[in-house]
CSV table of C-alpha atoms in Angstrom, one decimal:
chain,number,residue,atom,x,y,z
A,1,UNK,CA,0.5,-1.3,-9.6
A,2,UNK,CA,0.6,1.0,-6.1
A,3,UNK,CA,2.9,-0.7,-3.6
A,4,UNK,CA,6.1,-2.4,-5.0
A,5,UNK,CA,7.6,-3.9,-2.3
A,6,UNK,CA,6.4,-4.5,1.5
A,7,UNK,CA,8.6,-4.6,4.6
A,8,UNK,CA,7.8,-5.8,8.3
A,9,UNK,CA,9.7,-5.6,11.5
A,10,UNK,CA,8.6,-7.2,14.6
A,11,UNK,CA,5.4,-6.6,13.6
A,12,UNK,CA,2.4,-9.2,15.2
A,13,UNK,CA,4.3,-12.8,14.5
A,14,UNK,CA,6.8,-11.5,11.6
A,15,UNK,CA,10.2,-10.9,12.3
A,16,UNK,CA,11.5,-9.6,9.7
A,17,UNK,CA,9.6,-10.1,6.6
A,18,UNK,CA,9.9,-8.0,2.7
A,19,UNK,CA,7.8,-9.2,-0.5
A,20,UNK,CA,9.2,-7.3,-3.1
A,21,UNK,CA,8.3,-7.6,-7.1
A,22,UNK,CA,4.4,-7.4,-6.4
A,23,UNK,CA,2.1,-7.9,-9.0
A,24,UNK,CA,-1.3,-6.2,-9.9
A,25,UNK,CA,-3.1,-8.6,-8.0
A,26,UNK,CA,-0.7,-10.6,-5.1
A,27,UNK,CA,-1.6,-13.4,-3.2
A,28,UNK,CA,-0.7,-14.7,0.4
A,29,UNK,CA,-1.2,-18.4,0.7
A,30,UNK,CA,-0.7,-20.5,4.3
A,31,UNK,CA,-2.4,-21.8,7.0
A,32,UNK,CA,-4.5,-20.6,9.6
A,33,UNK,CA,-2.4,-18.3,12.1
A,34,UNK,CA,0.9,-18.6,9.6
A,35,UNK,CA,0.3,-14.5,9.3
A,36,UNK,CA,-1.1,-13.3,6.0
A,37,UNK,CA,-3.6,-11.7,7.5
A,38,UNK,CA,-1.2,-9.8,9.8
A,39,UNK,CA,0.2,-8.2,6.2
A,40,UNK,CA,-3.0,-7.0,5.3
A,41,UNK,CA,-3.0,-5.4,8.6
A,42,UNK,CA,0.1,-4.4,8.9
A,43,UNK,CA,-0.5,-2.3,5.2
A,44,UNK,CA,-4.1,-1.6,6.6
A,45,UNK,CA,-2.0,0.6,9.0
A,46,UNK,CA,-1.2,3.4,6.3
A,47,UNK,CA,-4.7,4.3,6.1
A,48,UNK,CA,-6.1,6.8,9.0
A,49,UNK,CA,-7.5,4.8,11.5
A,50,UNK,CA,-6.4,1.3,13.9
A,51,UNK,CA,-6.1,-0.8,10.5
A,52,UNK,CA,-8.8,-3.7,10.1
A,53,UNK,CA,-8.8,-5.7,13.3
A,54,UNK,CA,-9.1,-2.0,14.9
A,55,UNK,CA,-6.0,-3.3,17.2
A,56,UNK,CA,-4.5,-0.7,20.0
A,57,UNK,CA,-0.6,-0.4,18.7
A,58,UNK,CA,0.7,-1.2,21.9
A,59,UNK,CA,-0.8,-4.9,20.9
A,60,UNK,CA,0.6,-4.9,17.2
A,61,UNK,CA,4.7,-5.6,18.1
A,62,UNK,CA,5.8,-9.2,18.1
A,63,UNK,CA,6.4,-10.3,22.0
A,64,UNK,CA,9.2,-8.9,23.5
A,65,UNK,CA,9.8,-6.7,20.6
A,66,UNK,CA,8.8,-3.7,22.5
A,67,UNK,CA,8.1,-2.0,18.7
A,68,UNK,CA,7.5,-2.4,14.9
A,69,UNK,CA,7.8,-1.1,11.7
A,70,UNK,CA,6.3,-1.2,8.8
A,71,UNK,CA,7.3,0.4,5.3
A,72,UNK,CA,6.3,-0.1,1.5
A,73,UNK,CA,7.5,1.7,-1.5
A,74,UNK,CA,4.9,3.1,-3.6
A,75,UNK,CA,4.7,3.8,-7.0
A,76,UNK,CA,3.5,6.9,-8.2
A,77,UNK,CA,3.8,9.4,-11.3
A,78,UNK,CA,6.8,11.3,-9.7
A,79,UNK,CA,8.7,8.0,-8.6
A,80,UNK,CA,8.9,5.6,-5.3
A,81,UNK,CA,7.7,7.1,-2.9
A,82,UNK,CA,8.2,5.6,0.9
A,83,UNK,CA,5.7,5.4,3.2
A,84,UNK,CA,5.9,3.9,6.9
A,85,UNK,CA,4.8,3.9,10.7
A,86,UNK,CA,6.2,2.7,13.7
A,87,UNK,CA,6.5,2.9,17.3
A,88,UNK,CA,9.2,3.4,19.8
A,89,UNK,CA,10.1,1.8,23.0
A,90,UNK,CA,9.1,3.8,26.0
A,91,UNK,CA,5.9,6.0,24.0
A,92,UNK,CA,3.3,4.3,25.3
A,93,UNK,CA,1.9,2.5,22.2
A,94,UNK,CA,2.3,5.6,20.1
A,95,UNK,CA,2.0,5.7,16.7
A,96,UNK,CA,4.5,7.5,14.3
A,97,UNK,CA,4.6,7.9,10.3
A,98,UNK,CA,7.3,8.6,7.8
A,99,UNK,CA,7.5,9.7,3.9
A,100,UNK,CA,10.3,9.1,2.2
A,101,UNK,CA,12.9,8.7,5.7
A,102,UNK,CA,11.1,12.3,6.8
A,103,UNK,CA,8.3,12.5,10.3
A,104,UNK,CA,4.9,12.6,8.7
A,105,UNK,CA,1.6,12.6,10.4
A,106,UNK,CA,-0.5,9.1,10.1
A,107,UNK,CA,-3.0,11.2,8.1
A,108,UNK,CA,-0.5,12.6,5.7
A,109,UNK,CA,0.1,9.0,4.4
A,110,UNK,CA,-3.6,9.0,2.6
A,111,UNK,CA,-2.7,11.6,0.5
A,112,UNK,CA,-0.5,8.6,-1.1
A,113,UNK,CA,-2.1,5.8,-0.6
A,114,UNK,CA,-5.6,4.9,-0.5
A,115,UNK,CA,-6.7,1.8,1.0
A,116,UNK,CA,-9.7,-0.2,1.6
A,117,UNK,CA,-10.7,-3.8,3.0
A,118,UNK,CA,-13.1,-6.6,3.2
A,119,UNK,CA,-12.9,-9.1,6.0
A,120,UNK,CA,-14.4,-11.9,7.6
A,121,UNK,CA,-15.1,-10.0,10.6
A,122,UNK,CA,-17.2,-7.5,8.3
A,123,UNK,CA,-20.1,-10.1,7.6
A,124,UNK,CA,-22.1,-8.6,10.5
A,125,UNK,CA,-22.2,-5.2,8.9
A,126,UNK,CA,-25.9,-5.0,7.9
A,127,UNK,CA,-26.7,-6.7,11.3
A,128,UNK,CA,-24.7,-5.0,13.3
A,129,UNK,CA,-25.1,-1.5,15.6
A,130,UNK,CA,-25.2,1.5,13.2
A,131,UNK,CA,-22.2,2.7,15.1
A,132,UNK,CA,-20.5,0.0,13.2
A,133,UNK,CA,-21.8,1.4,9.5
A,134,UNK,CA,-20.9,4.7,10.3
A,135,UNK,CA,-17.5,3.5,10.7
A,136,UNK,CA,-17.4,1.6,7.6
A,137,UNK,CA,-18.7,4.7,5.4
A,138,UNK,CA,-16.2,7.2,7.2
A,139,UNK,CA,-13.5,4.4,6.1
A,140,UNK,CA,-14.8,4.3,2.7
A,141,UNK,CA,-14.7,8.2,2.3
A,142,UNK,CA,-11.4,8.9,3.9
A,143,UNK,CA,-10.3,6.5,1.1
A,144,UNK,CA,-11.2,8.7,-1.5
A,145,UNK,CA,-11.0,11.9,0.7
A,146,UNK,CA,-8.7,11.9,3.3
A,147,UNK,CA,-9.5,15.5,4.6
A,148,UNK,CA,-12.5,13.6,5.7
A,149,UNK,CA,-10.7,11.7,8.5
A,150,UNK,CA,-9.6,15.1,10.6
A,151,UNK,CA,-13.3,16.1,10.2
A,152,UNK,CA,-14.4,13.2,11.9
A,153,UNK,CA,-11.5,13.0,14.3
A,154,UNK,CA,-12.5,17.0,15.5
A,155,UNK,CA,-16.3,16.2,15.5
A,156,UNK,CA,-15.3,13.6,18.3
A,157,UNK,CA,-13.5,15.6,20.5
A,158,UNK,CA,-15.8,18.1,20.5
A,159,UNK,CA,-19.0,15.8,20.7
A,160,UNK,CA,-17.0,14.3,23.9
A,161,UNK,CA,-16.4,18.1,25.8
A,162,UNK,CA,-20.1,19.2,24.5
A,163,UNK,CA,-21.3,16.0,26.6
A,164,UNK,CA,-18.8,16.6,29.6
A,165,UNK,CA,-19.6,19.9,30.0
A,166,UNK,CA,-23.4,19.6,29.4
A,167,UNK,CA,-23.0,16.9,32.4
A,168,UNK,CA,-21.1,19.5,34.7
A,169,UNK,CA,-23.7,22.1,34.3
A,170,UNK,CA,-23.7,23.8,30.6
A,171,UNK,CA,-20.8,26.2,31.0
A,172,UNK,CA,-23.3,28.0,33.4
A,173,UNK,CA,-20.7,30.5,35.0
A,174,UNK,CA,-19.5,31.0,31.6
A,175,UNK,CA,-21.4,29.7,28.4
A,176,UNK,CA,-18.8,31.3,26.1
A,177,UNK,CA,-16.6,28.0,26.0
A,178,UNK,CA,-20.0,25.6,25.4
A,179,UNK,CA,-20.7,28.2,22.2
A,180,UNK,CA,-17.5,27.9,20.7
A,181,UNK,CA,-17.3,24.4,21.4
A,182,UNK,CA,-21.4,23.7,19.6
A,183,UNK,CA,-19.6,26.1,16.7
A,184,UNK,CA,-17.1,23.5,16.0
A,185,UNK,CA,-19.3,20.8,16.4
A,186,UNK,CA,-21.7,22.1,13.8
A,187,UNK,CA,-18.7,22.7,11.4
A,188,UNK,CA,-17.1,19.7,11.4
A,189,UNK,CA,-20.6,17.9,11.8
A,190,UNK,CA,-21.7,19.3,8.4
A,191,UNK,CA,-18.4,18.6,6.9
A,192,UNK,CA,-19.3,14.6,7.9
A,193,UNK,CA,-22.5,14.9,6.1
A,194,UNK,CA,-21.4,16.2,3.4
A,195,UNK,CA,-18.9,13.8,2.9
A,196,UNK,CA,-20.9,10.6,3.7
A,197,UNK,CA,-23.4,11.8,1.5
A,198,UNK,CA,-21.4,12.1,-1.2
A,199,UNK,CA,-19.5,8.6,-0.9
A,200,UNK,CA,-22.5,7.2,-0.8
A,201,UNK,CA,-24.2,9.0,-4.2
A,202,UNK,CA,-21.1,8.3,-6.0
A,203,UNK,CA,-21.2,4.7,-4.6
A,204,UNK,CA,-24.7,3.8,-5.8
A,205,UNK,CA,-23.4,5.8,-9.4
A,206,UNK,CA,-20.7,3.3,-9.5
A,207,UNK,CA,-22.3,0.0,-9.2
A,208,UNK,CA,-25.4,0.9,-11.3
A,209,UNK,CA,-22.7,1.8,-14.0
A,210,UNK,CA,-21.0,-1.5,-13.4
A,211,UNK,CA,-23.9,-3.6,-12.7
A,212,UNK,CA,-23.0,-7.1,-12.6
A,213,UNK,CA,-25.9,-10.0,-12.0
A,214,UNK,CA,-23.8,-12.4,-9.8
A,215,UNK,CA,-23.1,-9.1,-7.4
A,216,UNK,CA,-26.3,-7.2,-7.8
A,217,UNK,CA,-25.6,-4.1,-6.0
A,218,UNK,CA,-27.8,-3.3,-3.3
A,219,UNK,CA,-30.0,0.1,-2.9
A,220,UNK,CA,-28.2,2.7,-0.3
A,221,UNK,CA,-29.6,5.3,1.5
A,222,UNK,CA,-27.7,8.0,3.9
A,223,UNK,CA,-30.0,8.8,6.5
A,224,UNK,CA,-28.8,11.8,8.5
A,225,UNK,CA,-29.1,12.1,12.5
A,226,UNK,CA,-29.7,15.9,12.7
A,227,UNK,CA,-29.5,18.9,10.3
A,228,UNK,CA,-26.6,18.6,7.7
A,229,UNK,CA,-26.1,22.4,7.2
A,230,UNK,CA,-23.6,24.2,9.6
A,231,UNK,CA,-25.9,26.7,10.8
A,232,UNK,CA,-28.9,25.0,11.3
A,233,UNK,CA,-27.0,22.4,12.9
A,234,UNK,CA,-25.7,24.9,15.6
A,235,UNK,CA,-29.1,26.5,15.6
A,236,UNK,CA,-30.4,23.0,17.0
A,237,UNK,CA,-27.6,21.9,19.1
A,238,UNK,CA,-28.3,25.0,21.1
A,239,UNK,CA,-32.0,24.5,21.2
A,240,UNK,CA,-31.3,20.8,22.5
A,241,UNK,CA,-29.0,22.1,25.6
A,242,UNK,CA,-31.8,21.3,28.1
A,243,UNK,CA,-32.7,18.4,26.7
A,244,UNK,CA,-29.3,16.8,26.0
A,245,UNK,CA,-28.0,17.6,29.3
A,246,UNK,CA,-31.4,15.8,31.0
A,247,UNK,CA,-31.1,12.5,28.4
A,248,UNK,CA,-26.9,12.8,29.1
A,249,UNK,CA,-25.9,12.8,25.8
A,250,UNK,CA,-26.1,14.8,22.8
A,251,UNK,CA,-29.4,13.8,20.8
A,252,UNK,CA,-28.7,15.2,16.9
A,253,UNK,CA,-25.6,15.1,15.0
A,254,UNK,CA,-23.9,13.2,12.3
A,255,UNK,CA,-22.7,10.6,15.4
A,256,UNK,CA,-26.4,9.7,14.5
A,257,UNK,CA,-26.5,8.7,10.9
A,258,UNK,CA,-27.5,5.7,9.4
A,259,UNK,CA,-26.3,3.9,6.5
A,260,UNK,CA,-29.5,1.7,5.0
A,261,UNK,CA,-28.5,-0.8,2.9
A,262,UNK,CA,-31.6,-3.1,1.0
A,263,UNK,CA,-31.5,-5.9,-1.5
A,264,UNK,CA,-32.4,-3.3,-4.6
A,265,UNK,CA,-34.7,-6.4,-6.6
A,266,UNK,CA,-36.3,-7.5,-3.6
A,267,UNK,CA,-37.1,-4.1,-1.7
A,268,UNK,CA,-35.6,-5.8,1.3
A,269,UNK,CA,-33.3,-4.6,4.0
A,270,UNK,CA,-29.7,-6.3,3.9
A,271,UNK,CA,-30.3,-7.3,7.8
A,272,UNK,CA,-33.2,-9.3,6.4
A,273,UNK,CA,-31.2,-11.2,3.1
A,274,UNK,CA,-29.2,-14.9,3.4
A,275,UNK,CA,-25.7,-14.5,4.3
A,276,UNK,CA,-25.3,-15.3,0.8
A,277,UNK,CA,-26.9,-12.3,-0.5
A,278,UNK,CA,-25.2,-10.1,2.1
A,279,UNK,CA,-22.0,-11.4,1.2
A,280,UNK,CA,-22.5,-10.3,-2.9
A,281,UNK,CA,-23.9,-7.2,-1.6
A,282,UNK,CA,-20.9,-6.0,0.0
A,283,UNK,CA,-19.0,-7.7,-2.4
A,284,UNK,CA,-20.5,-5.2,-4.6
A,285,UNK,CA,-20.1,-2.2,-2.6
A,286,UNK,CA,-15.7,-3.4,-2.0
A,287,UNK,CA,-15.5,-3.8,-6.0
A,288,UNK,CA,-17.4,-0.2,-7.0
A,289,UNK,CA,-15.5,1.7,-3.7
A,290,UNK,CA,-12.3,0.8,-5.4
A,291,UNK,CA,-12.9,2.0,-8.6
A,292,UNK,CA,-14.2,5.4,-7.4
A,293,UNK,CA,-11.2,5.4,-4.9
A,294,UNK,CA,-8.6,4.9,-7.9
A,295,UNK,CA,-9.3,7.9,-9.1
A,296,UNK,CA,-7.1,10.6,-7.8
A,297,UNK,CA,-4.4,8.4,-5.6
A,298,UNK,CA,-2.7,4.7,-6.2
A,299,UNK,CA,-5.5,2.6,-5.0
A,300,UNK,CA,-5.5,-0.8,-2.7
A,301,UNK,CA,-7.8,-3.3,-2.0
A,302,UNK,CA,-7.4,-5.9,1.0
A,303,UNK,CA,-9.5,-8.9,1.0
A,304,UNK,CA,-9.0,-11.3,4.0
A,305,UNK,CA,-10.4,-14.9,2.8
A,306,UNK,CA,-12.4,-13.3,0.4
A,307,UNK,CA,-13.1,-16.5,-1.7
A,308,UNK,CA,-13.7,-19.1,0.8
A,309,UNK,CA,-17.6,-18.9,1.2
A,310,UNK,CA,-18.5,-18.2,-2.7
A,311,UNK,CA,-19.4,-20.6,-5.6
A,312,UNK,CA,-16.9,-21.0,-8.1
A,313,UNK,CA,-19.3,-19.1,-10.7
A,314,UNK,CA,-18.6,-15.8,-8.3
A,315,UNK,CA,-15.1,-16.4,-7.7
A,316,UNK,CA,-14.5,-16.2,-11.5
A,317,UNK,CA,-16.5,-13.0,-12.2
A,318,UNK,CA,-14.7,-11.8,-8.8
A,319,UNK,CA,-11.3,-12.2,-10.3
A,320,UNK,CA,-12.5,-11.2,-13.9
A,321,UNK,CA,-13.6,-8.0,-12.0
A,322,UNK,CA,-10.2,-7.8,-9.8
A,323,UNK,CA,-8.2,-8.6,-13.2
A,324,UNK,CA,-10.0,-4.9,-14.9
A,325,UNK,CA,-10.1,-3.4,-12.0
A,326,UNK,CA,-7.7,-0.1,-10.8
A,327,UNK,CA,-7.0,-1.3,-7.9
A,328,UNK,CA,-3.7,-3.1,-7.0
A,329,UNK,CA,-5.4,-6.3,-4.9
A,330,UNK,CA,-3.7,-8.5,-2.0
A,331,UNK,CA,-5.4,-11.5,-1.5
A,332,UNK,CA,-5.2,-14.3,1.3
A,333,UNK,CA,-6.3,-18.0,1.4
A,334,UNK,CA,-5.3,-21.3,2.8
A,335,UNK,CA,-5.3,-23.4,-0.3
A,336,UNK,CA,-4.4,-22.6,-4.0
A,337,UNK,CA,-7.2,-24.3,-5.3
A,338,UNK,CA,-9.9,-21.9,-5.1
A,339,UNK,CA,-7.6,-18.9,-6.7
A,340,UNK,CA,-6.7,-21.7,-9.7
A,341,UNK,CA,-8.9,-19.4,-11.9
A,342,UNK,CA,-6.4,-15.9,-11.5
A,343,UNK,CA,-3.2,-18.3,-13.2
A,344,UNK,CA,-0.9,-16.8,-14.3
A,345,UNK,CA,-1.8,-13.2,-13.6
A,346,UNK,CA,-1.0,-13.1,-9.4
A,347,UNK,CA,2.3,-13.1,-7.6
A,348,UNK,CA,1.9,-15.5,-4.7
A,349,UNK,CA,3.9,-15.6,-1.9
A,350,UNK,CA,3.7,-18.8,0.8
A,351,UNK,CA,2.9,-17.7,4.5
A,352,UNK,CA,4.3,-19.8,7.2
A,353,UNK,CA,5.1,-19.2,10.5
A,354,UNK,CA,6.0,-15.8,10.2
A,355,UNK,CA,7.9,-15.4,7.3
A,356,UNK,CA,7.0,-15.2,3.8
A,357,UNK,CA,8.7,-16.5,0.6
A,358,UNK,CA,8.3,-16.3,-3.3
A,359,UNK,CA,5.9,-19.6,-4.2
């Protein structure tokens, strides 16, 4: 079990809501817009990142709060620990962290927790812009590396002042600031490679060792947008400086990757597959992530409606997987019925209107 007890404040539509004695898989049961999804966000939050609906934190307070907090106690091999993040009136939607009562930064709190998620809203991931992949696979490493998240956070900035001052000119009067800035673009950039290509080896390693026919896992492939060695990465991003500036953008880079997902038995891209097979396919990618992200830090999985669009032959061997799996799991679902097959094994709480109580 990772996170022993939850508590929200003024957070989306809960007031003030706690869920303490969690189990190794919990369940969140209610109607539609009663708020369990809003605690998966709300714990989504202690991951790098906007949480899963991606939502500015300005937005996340309940109206007229003005702020919110959210805490949980974690359980770890030298005791609870207390993680948290908030805002404050009058910051501007700024987000703040805490560990144990003491100011943390937001990516501090990876170090322990690591969390990852599976919503309705991801179902367009193989169709989707790449932009949207990239995401998901810098999600899924941060989970299990969460130096990876100020790699990608750095590559950004600079990849935004590269293009802004490749758009006023290229540093002409004085190139020194463009060089230093290409320098750190090619170290961070080869730092992203590395670690997307990594997540995704030990990825398809996982689910070939747990191969399971009623989630077949699918065939990956990291393409990478540009050279994935720091040096020859500079050596190109300063060959490209006439060519970037003309296009207005910068051409090469790990902001260019692709993840390429196929259906591994029938050699065929995911985009192409039933929204069947896409759903088992990421299904199996959620199941094997967790497993690989269990290994150094308390692990948590989020699944949003997770069993509302498979068979009930996949939602047993989903919960027979969830059952011996690492991963602590909160579900969420609108009726019991479909989750009869977990019994005994899940603490449920009933969602309604905001506030949450022991079913």
């Amino acid at each position: 079990m990772a996170i022993r007890s939850v508590s929200l404040r003024t957070f989306r539509n809960h007031r003030d809501t706690v869920l303490d004695k969690s189990g190794h898989i919990n369940l969140l049961l209610g109607r539609n817009g009663a708020g369990k999804t809003n605690i998966l966000e709300a714990l989504s939050l202690l991951a790098p990142g906007r949480g899963l609906r991606r939502a500015a934190p300005a937005d996340l307070p309940l109206a007229g709060a003005g702020d919110f907090a959210v805490g949980v106690g974690v359980a770890t091999a030298a005791g609870e620990v207390r993680l948290g993040t908030h805002t404050l009136p009058g910051q501007g939607g700024r987000r703040f962290a805490r560990i144990n009562g003491a100011p943390a930064t937001l990516t501090t709190l990876a170090e322990w927790l690591s969390l990852a998620w599976l919503t309705p809203a991801m179902d367009g991931l193989f169709t989707g812009p790449a932009s949207g992949r990239r995401l998901y696979l810098d999600r899924l490493t941060v989970a299990c590396d969460p130096r990876h998240a100020a790699h990608a956070t750095r590559y950004a900035a600079a990849l935004r002042e590269r293009n802004r001052l490749l758009a006023a000119g290229g540093g002409a009067d004085d190139p020194r600031w463009l060089d230093a800035v290409e320098r750190l673009l090619a170290e961070h950039g080869a730092a992203l490679s590395r670690g997307r290509k990594g997540l995704v080896d030990a990825l398809a390693g996982r689910m070939e060792a747990e191969r399971d026919a009623l989630f077949m896992p699918p065939a990956l492939h990291y393409r990478a947008g540009g050279p994935t060695e720091a040096g020859a990465l500079l050596d190109a991003l300063q060959a490209g400086r006439r060519s970037d500036a003309a296009a207005g953008r910068t051409l090469l880079g790990p902001h260019r990757d692709e993840l390429e997902v196929r259906h591994a038995s029938r050699d065929m891209a995911a985009a192409q597959c039933s929204t069947g097979e896409q759903k088992a396919m990421l299904i199996a990618m959620t199941l094997a992530h967790a497993q690989l992200a269990a290994g150094s830090r308390p692990a948590v999985l989020l699944l949003d409606e997770v069993a509302a669009h498979l068979d009930p032959e996949r939602r047993a061997a989903l919960f027979a997987r969830l059952r011996s799996g690492a991963a602590q799991v909160w579900l969420t679902g609108t009726d019991a019925a479909p989750f009869s097959a977990l019994g005994q094994d899940a603490a449920v709480w009933l969602v309604e209107e905001g506030k949450a109580r022991p079913a």
